[in-house]
mmCIF file with all atom_site columns, C-alpha atoms in Angstrom:
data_model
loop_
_atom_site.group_PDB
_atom_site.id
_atom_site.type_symbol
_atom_site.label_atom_id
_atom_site.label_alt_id
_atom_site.label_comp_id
_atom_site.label_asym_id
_atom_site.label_entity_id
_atom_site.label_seq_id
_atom_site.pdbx_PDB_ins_code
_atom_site.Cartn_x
_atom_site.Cartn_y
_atom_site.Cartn_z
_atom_site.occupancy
_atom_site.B_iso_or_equiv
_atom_site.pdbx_formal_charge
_atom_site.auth_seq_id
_atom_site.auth_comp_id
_atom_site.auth_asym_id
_atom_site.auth_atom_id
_atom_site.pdbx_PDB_model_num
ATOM 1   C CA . UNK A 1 1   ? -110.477 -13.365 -152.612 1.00 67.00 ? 447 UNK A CA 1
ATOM 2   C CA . UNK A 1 2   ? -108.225 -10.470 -153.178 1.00 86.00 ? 448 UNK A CA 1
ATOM 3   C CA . UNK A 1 3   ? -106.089 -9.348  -150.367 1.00 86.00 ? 449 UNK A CA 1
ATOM 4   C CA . UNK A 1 4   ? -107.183 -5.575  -151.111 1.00 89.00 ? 450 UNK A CA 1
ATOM 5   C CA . UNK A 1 5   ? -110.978 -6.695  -151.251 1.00 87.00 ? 451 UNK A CA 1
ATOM 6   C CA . UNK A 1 6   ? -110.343 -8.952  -148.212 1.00 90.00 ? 452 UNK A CA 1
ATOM 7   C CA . UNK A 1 7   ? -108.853 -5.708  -145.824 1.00 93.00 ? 453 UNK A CA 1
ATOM 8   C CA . UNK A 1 8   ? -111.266 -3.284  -147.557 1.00 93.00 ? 454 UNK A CA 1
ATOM 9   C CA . UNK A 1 9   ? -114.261 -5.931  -146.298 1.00 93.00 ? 455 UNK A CA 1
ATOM 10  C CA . UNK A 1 10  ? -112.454 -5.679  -142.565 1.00 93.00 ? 456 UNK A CA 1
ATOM 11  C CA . UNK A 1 11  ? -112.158 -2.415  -142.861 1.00 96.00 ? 457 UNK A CA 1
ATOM 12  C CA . UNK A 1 12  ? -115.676 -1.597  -143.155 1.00 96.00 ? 458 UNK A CA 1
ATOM 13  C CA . UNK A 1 13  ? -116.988 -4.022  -140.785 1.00 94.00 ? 459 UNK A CA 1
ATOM 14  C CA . UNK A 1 14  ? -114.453 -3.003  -137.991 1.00 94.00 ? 460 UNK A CA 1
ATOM 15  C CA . UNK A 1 15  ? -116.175 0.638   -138.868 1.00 96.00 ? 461 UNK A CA 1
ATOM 16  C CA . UNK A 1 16  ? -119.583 -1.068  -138.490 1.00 94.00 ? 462 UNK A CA 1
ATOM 17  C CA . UNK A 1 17  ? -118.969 -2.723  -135.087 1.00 91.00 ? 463 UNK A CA 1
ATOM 18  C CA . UNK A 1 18  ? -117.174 0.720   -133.965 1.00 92.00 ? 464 UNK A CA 1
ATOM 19  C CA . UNK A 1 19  ? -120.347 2.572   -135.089 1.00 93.00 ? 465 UNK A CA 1
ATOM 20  C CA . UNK A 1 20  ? -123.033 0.448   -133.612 1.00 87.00 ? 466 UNK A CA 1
ATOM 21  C CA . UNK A 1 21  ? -121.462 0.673   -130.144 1.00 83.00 ? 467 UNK A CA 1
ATOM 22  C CA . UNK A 1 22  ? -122.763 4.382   -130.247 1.00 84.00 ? 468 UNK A CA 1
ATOM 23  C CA . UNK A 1 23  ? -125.932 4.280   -132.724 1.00 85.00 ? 469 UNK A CA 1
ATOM 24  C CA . UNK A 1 24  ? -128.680 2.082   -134.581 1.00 80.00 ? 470 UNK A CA 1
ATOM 25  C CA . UNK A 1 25  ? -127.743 0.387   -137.644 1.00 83.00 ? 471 UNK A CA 1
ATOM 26  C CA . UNK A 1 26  ? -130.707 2.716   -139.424 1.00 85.00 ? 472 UNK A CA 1
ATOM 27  C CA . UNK A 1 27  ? -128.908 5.893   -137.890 1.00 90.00 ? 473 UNK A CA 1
ATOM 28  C CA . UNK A 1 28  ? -125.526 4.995   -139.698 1.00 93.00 ? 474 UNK A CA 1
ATOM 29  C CA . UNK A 1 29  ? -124.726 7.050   -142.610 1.00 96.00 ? 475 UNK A CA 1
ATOM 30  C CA . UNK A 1 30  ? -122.257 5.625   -145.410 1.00 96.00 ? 476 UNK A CA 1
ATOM 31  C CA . UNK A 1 31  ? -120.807 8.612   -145.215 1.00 96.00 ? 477 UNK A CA 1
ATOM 32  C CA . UNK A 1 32  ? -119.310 7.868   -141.434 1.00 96.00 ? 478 UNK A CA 1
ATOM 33  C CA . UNK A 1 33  ? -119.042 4.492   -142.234 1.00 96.00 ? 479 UNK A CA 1
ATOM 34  C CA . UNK A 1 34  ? -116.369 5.299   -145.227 1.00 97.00 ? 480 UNK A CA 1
ATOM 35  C CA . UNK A 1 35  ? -114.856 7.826   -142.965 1.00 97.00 ? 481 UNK A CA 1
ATOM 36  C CA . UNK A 1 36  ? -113.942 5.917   -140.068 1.00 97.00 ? 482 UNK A CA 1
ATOM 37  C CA . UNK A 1 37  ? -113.184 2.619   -142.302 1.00 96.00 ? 483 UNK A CA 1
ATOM 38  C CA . UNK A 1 38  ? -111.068 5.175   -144.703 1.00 96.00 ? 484 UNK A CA 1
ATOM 39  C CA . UNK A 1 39  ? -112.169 4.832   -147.852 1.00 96.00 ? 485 UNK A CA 1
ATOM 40  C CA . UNK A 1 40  ? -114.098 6.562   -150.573 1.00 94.00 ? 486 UNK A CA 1
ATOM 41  C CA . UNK A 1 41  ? -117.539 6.290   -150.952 1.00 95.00 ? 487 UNK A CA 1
ATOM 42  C CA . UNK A 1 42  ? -116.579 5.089   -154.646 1.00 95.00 ? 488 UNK A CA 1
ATOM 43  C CA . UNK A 1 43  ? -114.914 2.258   -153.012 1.00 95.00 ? 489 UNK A CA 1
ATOM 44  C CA . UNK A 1 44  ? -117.962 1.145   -150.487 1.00 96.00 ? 490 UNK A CA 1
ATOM 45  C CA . UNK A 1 45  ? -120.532 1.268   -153.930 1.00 96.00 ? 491 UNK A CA 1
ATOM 46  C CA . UNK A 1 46  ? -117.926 -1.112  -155.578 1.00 94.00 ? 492 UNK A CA 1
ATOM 47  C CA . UNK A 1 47  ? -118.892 -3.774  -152.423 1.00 94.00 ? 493 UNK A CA 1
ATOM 48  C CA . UNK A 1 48  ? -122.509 -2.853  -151.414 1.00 96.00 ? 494 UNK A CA 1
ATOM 49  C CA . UNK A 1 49  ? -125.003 -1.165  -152.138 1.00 95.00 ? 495 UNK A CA 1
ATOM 50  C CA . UNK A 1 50  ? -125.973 0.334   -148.282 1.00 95.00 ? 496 UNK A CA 1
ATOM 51  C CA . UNK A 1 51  ? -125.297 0.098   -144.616 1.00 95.00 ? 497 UNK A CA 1
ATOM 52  C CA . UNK A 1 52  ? -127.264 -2.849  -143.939 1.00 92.00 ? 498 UNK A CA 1
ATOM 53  C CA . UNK A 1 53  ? -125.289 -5.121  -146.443 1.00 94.00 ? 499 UNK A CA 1
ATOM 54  C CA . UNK A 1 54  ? -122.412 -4.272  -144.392 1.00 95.00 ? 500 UNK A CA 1
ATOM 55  C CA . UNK A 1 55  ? -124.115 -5.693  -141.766 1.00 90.00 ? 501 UNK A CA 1
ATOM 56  C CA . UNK A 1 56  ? -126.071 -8.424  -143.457 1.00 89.00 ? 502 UNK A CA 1
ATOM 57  C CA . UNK A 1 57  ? -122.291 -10.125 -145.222 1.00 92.00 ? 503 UNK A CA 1
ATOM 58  C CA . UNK A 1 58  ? -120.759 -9.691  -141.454 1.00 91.00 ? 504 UNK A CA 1
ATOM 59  C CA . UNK A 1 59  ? -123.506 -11.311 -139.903 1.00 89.00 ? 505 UNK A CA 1
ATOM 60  C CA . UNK A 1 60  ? -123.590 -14.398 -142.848 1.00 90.00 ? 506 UNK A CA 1
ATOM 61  C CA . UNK A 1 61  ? -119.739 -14.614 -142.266 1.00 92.00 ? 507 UNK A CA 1
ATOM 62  C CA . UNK A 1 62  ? -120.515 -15.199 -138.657 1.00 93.00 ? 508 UNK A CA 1
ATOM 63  C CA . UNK A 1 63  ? -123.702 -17.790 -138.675 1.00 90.00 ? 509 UNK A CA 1
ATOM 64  C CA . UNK A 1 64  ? -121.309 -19.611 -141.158 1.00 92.00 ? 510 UNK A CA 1
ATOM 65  C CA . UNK A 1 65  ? -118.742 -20.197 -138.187 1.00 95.00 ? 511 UNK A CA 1
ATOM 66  C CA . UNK A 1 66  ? -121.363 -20.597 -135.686 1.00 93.00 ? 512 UNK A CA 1
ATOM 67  C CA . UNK A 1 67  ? -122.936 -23.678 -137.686 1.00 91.00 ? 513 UNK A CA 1
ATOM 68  C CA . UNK A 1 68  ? -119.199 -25.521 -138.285 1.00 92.00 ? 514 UNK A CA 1
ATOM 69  C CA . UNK A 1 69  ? -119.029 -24.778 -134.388 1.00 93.00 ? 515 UNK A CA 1
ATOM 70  C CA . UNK A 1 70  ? -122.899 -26.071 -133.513 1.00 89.00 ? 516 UNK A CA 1
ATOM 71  C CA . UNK A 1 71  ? -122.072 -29.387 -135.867 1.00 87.00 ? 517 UNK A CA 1
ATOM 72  C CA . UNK A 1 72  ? -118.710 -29.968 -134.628 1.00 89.00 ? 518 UNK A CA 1
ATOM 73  C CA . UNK A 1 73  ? -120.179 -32.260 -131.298 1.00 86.00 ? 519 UNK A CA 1
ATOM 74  C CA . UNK A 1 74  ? -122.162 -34.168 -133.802 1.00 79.00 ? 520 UNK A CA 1
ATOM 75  C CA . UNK A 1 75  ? -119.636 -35.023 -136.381 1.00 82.00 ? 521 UNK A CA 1
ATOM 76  C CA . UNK A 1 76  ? -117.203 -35.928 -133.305 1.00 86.00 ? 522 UNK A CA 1
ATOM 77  C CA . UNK A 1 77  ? -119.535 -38.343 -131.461 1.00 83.00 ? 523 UNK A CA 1
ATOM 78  C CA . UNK A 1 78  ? -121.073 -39.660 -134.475 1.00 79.00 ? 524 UNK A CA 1
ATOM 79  C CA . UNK A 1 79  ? -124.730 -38.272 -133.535 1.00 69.00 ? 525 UNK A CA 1
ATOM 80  C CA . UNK A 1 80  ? -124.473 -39.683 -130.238 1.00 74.00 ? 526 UNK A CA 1
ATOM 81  C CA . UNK A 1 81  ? -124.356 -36.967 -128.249 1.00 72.00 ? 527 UNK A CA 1
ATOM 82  C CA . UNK A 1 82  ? -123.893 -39.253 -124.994 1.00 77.00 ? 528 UNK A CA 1
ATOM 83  C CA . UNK A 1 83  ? -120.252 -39.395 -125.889 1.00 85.00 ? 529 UNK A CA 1
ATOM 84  C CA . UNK A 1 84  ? -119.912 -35.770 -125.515 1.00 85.00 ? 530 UNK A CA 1
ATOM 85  C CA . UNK A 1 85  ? -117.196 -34.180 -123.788 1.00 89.00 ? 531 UNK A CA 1
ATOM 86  C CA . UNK A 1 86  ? -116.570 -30.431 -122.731 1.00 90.00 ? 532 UNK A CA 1
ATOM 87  C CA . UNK A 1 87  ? -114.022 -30.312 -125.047 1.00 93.00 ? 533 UNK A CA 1
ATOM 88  C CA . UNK A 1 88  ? -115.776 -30.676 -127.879 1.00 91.00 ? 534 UNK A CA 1
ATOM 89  C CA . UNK A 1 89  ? -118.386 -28.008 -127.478 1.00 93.00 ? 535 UNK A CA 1
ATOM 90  C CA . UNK A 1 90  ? -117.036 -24.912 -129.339 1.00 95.00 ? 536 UNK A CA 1
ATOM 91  C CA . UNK A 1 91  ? -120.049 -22.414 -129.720 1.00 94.00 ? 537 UNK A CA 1
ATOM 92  C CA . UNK A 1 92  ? -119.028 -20.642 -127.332 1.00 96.00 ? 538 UNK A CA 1
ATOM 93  C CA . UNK A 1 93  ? -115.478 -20.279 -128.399 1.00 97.00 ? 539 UNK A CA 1
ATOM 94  C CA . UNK A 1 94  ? -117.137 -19.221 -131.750 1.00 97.00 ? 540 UNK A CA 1
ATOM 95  C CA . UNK A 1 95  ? -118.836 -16.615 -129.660 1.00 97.00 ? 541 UNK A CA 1
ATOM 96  C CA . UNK A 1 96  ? -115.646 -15.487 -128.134 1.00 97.00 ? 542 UNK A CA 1
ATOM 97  C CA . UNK A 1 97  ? -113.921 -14.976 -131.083 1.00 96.00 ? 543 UNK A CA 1
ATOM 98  C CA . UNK A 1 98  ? -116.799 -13.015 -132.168 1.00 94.00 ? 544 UNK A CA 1
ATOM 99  C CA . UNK A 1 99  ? -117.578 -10.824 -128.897 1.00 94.00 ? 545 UNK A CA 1
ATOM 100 C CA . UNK A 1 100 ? -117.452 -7.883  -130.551 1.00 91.00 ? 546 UNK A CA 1
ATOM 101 C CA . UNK A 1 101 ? -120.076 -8.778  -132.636 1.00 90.00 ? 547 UNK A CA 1
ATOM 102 C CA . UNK A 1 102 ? -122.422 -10.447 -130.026 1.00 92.00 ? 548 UNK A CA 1
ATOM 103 C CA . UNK A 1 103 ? -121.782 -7.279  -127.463 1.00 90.00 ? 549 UNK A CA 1
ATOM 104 C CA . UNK A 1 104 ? -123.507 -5.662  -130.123 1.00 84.00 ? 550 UNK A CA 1
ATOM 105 C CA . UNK A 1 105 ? -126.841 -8.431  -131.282 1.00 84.00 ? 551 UNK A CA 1
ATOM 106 C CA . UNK A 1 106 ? -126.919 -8.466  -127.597 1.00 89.00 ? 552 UNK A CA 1
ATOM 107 C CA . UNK A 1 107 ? -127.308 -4.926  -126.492 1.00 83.00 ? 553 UNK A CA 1
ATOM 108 C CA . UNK A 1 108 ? -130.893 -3.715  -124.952 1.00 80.00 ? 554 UNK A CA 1
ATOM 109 C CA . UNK A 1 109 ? -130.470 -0.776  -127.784 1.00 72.00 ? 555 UNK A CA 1
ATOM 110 C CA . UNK A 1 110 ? -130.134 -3.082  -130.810 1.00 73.00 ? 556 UNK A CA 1
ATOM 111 C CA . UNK A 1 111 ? -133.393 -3.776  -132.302 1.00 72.00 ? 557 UNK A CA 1
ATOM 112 C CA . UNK A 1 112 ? -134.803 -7.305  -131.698 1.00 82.00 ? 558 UNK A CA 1
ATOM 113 C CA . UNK A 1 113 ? -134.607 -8.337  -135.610 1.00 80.00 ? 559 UNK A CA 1
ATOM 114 C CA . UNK A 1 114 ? -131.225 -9.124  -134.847 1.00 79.00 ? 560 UNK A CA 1
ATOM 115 C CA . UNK A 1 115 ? -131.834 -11.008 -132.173 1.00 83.00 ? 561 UNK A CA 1
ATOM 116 C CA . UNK A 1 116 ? -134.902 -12.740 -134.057 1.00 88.00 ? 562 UNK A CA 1
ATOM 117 C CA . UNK A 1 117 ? -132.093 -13.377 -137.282 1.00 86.00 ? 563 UNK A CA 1
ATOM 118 C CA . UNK A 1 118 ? -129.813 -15.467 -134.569 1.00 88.00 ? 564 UNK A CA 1
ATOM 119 C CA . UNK A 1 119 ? -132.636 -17.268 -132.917 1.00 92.00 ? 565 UNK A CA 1
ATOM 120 C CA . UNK A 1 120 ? -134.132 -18.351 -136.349 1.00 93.00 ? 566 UNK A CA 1
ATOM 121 C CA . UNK A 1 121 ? -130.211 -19.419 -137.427 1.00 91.00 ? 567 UNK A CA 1
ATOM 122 C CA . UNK A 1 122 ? -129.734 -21.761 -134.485 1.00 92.00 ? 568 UNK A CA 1
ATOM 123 C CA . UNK A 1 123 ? -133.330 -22.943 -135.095 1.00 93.00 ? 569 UNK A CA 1
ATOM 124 C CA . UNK A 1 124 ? -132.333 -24.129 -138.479 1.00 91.00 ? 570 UNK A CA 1
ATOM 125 C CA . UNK A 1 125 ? -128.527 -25.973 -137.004 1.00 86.00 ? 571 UNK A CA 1
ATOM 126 C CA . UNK A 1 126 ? -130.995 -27.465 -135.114 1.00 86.00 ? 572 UNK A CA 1
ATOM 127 C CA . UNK A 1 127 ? -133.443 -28.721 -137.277 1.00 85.00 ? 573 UNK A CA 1
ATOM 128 C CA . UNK A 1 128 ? -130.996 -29.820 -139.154 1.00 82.00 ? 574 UNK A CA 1
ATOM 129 C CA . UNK A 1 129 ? -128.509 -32.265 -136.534 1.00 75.00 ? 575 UNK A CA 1
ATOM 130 C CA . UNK A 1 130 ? -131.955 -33.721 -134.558 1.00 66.00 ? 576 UNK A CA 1
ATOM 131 C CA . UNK A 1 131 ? -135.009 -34.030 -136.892 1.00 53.00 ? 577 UNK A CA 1
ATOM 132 C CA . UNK A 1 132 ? -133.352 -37.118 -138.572 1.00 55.00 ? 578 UNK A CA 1
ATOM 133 C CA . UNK A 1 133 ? -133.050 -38.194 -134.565 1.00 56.00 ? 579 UNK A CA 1
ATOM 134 C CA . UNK A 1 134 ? -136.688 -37.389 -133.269 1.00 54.00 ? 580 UNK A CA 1
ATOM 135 C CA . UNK A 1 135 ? -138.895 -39.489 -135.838 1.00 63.00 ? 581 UNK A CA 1
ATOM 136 C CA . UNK A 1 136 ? -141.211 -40.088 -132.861 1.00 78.00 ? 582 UNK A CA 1
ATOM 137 C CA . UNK A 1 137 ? -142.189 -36.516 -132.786 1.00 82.00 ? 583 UNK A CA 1
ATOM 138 C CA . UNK A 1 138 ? -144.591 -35.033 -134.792 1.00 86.00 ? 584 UNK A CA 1
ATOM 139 C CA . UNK A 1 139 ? -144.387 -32.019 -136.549 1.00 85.00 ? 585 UNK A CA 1
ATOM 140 C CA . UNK A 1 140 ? -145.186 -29.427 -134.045 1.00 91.00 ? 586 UNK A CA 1
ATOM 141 C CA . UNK A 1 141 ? -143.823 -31.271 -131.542 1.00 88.00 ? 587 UNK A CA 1
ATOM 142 C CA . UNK A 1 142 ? -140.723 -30.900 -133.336 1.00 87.00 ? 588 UNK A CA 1
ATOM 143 C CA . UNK A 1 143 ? -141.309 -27.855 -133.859 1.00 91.00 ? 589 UNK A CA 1
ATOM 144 C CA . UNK A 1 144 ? -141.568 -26.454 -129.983 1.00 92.00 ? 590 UNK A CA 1
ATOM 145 C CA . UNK A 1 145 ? -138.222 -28.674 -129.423 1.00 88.00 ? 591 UNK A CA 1
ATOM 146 C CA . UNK A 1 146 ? -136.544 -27.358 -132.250 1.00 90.00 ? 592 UNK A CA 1
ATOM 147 C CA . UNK A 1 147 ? -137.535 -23.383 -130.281 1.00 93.00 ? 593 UNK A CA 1
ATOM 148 C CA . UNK A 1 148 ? -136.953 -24.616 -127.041 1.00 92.00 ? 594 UNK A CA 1
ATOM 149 C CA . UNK A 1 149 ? -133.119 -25.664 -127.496 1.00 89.00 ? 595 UNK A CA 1
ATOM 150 C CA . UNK A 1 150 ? -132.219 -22.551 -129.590 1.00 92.00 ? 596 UNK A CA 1
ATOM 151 C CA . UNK A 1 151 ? -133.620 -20.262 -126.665 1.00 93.00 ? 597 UNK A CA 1
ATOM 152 C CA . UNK A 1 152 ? -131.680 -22.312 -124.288 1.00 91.00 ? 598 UNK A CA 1
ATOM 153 C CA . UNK A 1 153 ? -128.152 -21.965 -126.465 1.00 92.00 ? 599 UNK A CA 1
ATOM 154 C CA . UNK A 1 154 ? -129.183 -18.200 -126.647 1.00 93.00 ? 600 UNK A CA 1
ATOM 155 C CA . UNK A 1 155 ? -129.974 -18.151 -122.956 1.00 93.00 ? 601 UNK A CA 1
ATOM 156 C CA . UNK A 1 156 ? -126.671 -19.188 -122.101 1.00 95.00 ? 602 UNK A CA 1
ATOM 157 C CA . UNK A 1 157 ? -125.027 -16.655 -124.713 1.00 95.00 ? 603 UNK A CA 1
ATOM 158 C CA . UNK A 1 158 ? -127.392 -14.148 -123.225 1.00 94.00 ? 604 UNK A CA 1
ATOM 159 C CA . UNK A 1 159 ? -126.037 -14.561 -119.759 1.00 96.00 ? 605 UNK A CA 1
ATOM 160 C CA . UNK A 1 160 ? -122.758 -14.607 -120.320 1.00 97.00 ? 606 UNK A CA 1
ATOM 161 C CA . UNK A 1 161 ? -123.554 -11.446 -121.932 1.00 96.00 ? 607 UNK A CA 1
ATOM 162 C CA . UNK A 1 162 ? -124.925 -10.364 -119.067 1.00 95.00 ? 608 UNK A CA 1
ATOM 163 C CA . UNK A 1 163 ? -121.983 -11.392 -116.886 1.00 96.00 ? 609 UNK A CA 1
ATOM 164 C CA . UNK A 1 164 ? -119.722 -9.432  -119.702 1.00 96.00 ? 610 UNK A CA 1
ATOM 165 C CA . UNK A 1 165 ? -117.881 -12.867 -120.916 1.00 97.00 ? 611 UNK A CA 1
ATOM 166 C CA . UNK A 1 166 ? -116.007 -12.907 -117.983 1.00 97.00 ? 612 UNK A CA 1
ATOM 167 C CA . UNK A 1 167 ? -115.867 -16.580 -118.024 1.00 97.00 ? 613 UNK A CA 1
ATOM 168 C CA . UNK A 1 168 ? -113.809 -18.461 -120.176 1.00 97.00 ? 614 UNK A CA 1
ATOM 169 C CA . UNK A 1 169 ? -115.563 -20.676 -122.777 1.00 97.00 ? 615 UNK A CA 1
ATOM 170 C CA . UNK A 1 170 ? -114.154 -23.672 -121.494 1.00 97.00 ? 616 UNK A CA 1
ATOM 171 C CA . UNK A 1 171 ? -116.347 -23.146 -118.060 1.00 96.00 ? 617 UNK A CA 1
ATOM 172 C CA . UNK A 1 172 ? -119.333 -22.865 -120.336 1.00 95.00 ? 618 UNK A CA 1
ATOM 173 C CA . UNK A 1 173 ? -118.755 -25.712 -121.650 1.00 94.00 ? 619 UNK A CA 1
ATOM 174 C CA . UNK A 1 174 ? -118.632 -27.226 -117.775 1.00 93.00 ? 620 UNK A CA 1
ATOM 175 C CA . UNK A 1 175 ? -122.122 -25.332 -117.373 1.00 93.00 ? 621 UNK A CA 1
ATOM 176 C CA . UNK A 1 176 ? -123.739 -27.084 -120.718 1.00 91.00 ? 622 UNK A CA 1
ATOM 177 C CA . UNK A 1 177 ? -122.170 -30.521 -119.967 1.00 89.00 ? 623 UNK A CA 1
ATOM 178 C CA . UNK A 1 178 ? -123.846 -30.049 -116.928 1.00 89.00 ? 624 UNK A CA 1
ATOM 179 C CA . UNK A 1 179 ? -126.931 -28.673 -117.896 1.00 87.00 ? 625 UNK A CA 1
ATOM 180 C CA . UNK A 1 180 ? -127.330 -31.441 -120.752 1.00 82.00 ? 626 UNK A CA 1
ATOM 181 C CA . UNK A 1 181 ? -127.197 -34.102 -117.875 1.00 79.00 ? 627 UNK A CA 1
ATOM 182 C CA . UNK A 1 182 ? -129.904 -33.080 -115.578 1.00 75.00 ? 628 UNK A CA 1
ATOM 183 C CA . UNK A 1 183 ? -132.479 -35.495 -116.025 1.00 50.00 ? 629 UNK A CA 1
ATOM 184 C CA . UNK A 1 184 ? -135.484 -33.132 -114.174 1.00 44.00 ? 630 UNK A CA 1
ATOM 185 C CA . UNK A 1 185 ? -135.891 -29.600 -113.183 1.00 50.00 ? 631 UNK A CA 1
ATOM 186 C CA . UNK A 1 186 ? -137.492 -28.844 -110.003 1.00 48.00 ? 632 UNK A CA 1
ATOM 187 C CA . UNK A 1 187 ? -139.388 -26.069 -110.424 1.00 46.00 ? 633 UNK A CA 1
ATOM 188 C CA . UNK A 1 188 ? -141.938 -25.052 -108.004 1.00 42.00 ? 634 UNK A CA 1
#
């Protein structure tokens, strides 16, 4: 890719993030967006054709990341994840290098589609690294698995949202390595 094309792209998503943090992704005007990324309107058209482009390239930029960092444990152990160690979880580096964004998908103002887009994207890494594994589960069976382990990756994102990322990704990898080896939850 172009250098020029490669800033101008920046450009206009650094506007987007900047713009969200105040207002809805529907209440966005191009107009703003070209302003604050500073360029001509001439120059968004040549890229996309609205707002939500904007937003839909930044966000396929980002689930490509997040997949090399969901598959990384698996291509390093082989599929057996009982040789996992700490330091080879790295979603939640991926989501520290992409705060920004996730402040954002995160935020009790954004609408939920967002939120629905990144649950149905880790659904998929999922389906993807343990159906081959799970043979002795049928289809929906599979199927609640698959949901259950992509709301408890976005749980922990979620609360470390909630706790403002104030701790590092390394100790959420402690919490997950942890988590992963508790045989039984007592909950009553």
């Amino acid at each position: 890719m172009d250098l020029r094309v490669k800033k101008t792209h920046e450009s206009i998503q650094r506007a987007l993030l900047i713009l969200l943090k105040e207002k809805s992704l529907e209440n966005i005007s191009i107009a703003e967006l070209c302003r604050i990324a500073e360029i001509n309107r001439g120059t968004f058209y040549l890229h996309y054709k609205n707002v939500h482009g904007v937003f839909e390239r930044y966000f396929n930029e980002i689930v490509k990341d997040l997949k090399t960092s969901y598959e990384i444990p698996y291509d390093l152990t082989r599929d057996n994840i009982s040789d996992l160690t700490p330091e080879m979880i790295q979603i939640f580096h991926h989501v520290k290098k992409y705060e920004p964004f996730y402040r954002i998908v995160l935020d009790d103002r954004i609408p939920i589609n967002y939120y629905k887009m990144l649950f149905e994207t880790i659904r998929s890494f999922i389906h993807s690294c343990h159906n081959r594994h799970l043979i002795d589960m049928n289809d929906e069976q599979l199927s609640f698995f698959i949901s259950y382990s992509a709301n408890a990756i976005i749980g922990l994102i979620l609360q470390w949202h909630n706790d403002d990322y104030r701790q590092s990704p390394e100790k959420l990898n402690n919490y997950l390595m942890t988590i992963i080896r508790v045989k039984q939850f007592d909950v009553l």
